[in-house]
GROMACS .gro file of C-alpha atoms in nm:
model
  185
    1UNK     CA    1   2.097   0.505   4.177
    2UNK     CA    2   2.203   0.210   3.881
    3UNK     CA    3   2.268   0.322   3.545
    4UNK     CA    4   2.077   0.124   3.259
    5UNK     CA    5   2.222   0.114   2.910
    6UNK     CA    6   2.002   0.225   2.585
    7UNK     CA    7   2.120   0.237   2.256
    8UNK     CA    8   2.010   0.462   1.955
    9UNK     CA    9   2.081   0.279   1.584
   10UNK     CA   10   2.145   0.487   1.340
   11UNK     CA   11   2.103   0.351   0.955
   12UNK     CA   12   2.059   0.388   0.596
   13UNK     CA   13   1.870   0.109   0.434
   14UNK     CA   14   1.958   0.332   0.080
   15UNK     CA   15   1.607   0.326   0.005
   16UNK     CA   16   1.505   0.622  -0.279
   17UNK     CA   17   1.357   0.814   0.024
   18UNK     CA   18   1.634   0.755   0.238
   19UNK     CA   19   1.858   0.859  -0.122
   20UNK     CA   20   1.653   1.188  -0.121
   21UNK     CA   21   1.713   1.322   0.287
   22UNK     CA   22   2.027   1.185   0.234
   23UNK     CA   23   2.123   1.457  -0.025
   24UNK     CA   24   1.977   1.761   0.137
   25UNK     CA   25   2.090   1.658   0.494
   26UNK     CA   26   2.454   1.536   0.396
   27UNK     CA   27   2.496   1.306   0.678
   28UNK     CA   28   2.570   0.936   0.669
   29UNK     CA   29   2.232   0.792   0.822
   30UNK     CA   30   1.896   0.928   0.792
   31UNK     CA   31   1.692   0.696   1.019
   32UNK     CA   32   1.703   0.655   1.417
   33UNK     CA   33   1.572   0.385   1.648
   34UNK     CA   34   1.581   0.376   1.980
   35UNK     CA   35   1.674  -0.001   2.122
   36UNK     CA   36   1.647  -0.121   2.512
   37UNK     CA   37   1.901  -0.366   2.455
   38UNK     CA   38   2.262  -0.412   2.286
   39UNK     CA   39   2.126  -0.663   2.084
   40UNK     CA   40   1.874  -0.422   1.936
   41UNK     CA   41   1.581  -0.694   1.989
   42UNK     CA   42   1.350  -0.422   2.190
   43UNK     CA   43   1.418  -0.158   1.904
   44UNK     CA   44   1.163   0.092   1.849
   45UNK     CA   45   1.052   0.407   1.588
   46UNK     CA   46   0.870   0.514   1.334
   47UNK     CA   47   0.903   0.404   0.995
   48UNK     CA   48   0.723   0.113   0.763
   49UNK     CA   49   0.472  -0.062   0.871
   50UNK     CA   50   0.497  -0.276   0.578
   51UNK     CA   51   0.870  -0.281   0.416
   52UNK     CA   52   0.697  -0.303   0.091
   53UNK     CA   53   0.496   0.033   0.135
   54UNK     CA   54   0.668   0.334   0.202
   55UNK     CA   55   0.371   0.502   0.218
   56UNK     CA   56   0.235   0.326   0.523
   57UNK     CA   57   0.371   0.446   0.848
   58UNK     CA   58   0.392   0.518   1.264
   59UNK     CA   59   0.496   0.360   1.494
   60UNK     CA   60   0.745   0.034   1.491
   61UNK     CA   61   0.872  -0.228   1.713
   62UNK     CA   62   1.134  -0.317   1.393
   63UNK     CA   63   1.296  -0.673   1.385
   64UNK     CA   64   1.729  -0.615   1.247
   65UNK     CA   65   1.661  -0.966   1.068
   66UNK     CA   66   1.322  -0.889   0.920
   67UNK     CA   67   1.101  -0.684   0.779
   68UNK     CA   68   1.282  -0.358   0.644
   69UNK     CA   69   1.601  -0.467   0.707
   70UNK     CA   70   1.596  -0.811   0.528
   71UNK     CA   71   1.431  -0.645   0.203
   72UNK     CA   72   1.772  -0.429   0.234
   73UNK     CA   73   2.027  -0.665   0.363
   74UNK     CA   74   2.315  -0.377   0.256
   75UNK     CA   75   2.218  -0.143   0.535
   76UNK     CA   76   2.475   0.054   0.625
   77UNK     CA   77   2.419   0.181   1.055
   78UNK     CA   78   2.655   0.334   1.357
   79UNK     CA   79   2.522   0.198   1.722
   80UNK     CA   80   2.575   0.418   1.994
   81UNK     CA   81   2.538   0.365   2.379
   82UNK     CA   82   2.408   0.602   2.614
   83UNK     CA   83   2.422   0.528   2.996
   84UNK     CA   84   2.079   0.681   3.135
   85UNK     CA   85   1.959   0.620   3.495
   86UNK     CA   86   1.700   0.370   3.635
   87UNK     CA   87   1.458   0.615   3.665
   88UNK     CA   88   1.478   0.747   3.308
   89UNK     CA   89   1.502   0.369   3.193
   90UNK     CA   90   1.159   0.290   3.337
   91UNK     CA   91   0.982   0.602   3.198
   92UNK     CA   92   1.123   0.533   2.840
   93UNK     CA   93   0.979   0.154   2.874
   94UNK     CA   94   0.649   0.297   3.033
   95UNK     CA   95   0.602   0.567   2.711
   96UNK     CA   96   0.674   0.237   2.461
   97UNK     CA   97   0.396   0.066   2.630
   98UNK     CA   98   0.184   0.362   2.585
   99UNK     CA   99   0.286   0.376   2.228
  100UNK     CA  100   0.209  -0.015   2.141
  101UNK     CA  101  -0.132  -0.001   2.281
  102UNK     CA  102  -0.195   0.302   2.047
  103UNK     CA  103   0.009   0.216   1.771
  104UNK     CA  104  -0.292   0.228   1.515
  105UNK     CA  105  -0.383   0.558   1.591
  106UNK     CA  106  -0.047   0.742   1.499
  107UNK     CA  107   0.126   0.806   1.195
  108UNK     CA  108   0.438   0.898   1.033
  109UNK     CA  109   0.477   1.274   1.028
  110UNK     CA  110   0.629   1.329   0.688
  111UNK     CA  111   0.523   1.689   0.662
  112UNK     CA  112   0.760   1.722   1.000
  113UNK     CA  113   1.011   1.598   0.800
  114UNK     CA  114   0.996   1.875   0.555
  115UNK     CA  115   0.952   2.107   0.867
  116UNK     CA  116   1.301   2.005   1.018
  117UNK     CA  117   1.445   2.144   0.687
  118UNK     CA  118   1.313   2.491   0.704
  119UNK     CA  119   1.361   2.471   1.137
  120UNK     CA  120   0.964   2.513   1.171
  121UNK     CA  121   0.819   2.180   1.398
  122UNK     CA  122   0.476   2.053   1.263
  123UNK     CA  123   0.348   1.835   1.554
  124UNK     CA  124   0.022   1.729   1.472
  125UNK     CA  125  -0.090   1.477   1.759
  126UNK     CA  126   0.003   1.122   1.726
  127UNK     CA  127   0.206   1.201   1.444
  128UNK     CA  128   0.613   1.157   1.441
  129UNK     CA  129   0.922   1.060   1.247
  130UNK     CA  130   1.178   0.880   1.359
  131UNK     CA  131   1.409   1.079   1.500
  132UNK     CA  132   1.149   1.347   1.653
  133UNK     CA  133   0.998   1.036   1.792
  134UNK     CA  134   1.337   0.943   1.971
  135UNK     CA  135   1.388   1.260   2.059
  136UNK     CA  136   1.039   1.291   2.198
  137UNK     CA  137   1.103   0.926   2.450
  138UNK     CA  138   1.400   1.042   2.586
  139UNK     CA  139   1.333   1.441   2.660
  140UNK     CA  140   1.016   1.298   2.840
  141UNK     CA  141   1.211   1.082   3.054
  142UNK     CA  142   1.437   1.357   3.129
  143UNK     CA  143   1.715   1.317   2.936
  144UNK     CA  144   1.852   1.607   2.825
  145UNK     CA  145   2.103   1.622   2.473
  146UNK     CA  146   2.010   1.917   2.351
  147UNK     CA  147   1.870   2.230   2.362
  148UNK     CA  148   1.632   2.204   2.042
  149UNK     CA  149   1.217   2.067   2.000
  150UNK     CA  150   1.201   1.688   1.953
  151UNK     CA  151   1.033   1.802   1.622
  152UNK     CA  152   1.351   1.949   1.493
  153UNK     CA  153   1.564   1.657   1.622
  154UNK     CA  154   1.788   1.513   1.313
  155UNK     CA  155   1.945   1.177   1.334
  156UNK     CA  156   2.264   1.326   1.272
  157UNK     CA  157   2.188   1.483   1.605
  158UNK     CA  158   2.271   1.188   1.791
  159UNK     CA  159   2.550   1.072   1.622
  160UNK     CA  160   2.713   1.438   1.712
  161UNK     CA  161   2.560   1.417   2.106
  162UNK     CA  162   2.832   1.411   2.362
  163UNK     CA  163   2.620   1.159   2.553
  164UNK     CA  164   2.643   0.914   2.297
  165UNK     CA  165   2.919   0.707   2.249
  166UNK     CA  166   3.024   0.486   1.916
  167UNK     CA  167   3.007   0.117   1.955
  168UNK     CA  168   2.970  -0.032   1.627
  169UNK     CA  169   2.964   0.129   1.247
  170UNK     CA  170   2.944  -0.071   0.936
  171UNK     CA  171   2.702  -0.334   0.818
  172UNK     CA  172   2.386  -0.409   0.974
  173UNK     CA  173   2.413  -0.780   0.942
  174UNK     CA  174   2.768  -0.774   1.060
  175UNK     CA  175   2.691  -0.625   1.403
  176UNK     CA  176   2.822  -0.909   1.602
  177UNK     CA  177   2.465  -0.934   1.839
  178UNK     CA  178   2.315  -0.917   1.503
  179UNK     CA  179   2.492  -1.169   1.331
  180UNK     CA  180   2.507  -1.345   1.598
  181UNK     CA  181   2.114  -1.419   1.614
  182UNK     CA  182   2.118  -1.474   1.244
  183UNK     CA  183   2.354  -1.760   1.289
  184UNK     CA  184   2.137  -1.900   1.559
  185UNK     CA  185   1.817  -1.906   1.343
   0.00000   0.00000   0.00000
């Protein structure tokens, strides 16, 4: 059977929420995303709805030029590849569907947040954060990284995964795909 690629962003937009998980967690980037393509165009999570409400979340198809990540041009973010198979590709682009035609009735699952931290999940339904949403695509499609609940899933987590592997780390805009399209536009 092929192998399909997938890539998981990693980033820190050094937002004063992102400032807060950031001390307690101790690692680098505090928000995942999971992407279809290198050039992070079909690049999905949940976050912001609205870059200029934090308060307003669920689920995201997020644009690296706009949005979010042009109110915070200095994001910092590490890009890593995972090689998944055919099969597994189509179920995680079959789940997306699901979740953009009912992408007004979820919401961002702060209180999971807080649940990660003292290792109890809070799932209520339709409810995630980013990296417990991640988590959530890819266990469903059968890939396996660890041996933990979606709901307790870090984004640290994937940075540490064996199956992942490091392709870019530094600036946002300087990801060459990235910059790239900027140039273009």
């Amino acid at each position: 059977m092929d192998n399909q690629k997938i890539y998981i962003l990693l980033t820190d937009t050094g937002t004063a929420f992102t400032k807060t998980i950031k001390r307690y967690t101790k690692a680098p980037y505090n928000h995942s995303s999971l992407s279809l393509d290198r050039e992070l165009i079909q690049l999905y999570s949940f976050g912001r709805k609205n870059p200029n409400n934090p308060f307003n979340g669920g689920f995201v198809q997020e644009d690296v030029l706009k949005g979010t990540y042009k109110k915070f041009p200095n994001t910092t973010c590490a890009v890593y590849e995972m090689t998944i198979t055919t099969r597994q590709y189509e179920k995680i682009t079959r789940m997306i569907r699901l979740f953009q035609k009912k992408d007004q009735k979820t919401i961002y699952n702060l209180l999971g947040v807080f649940g990660v931290a003292f290792k109890e999940p809070f799932e209520p339904h339709g409810s995630y954060f980013c990296s417990q949403f991640v988590a959530e695509i890819l266990h469903r499609a059968g890939v396996k990284l660890w041996d933990k609940l979606p709901a307790l899933v870090e984004p640290d987590d994937f940075r540490k995964s064996e199956k992942t592997v490091l392709i870019y780390e530094g600036l946002l805009t300087a990801y060459e795909p990235v910059s790239g399209r900027k140039k273009a536009e």
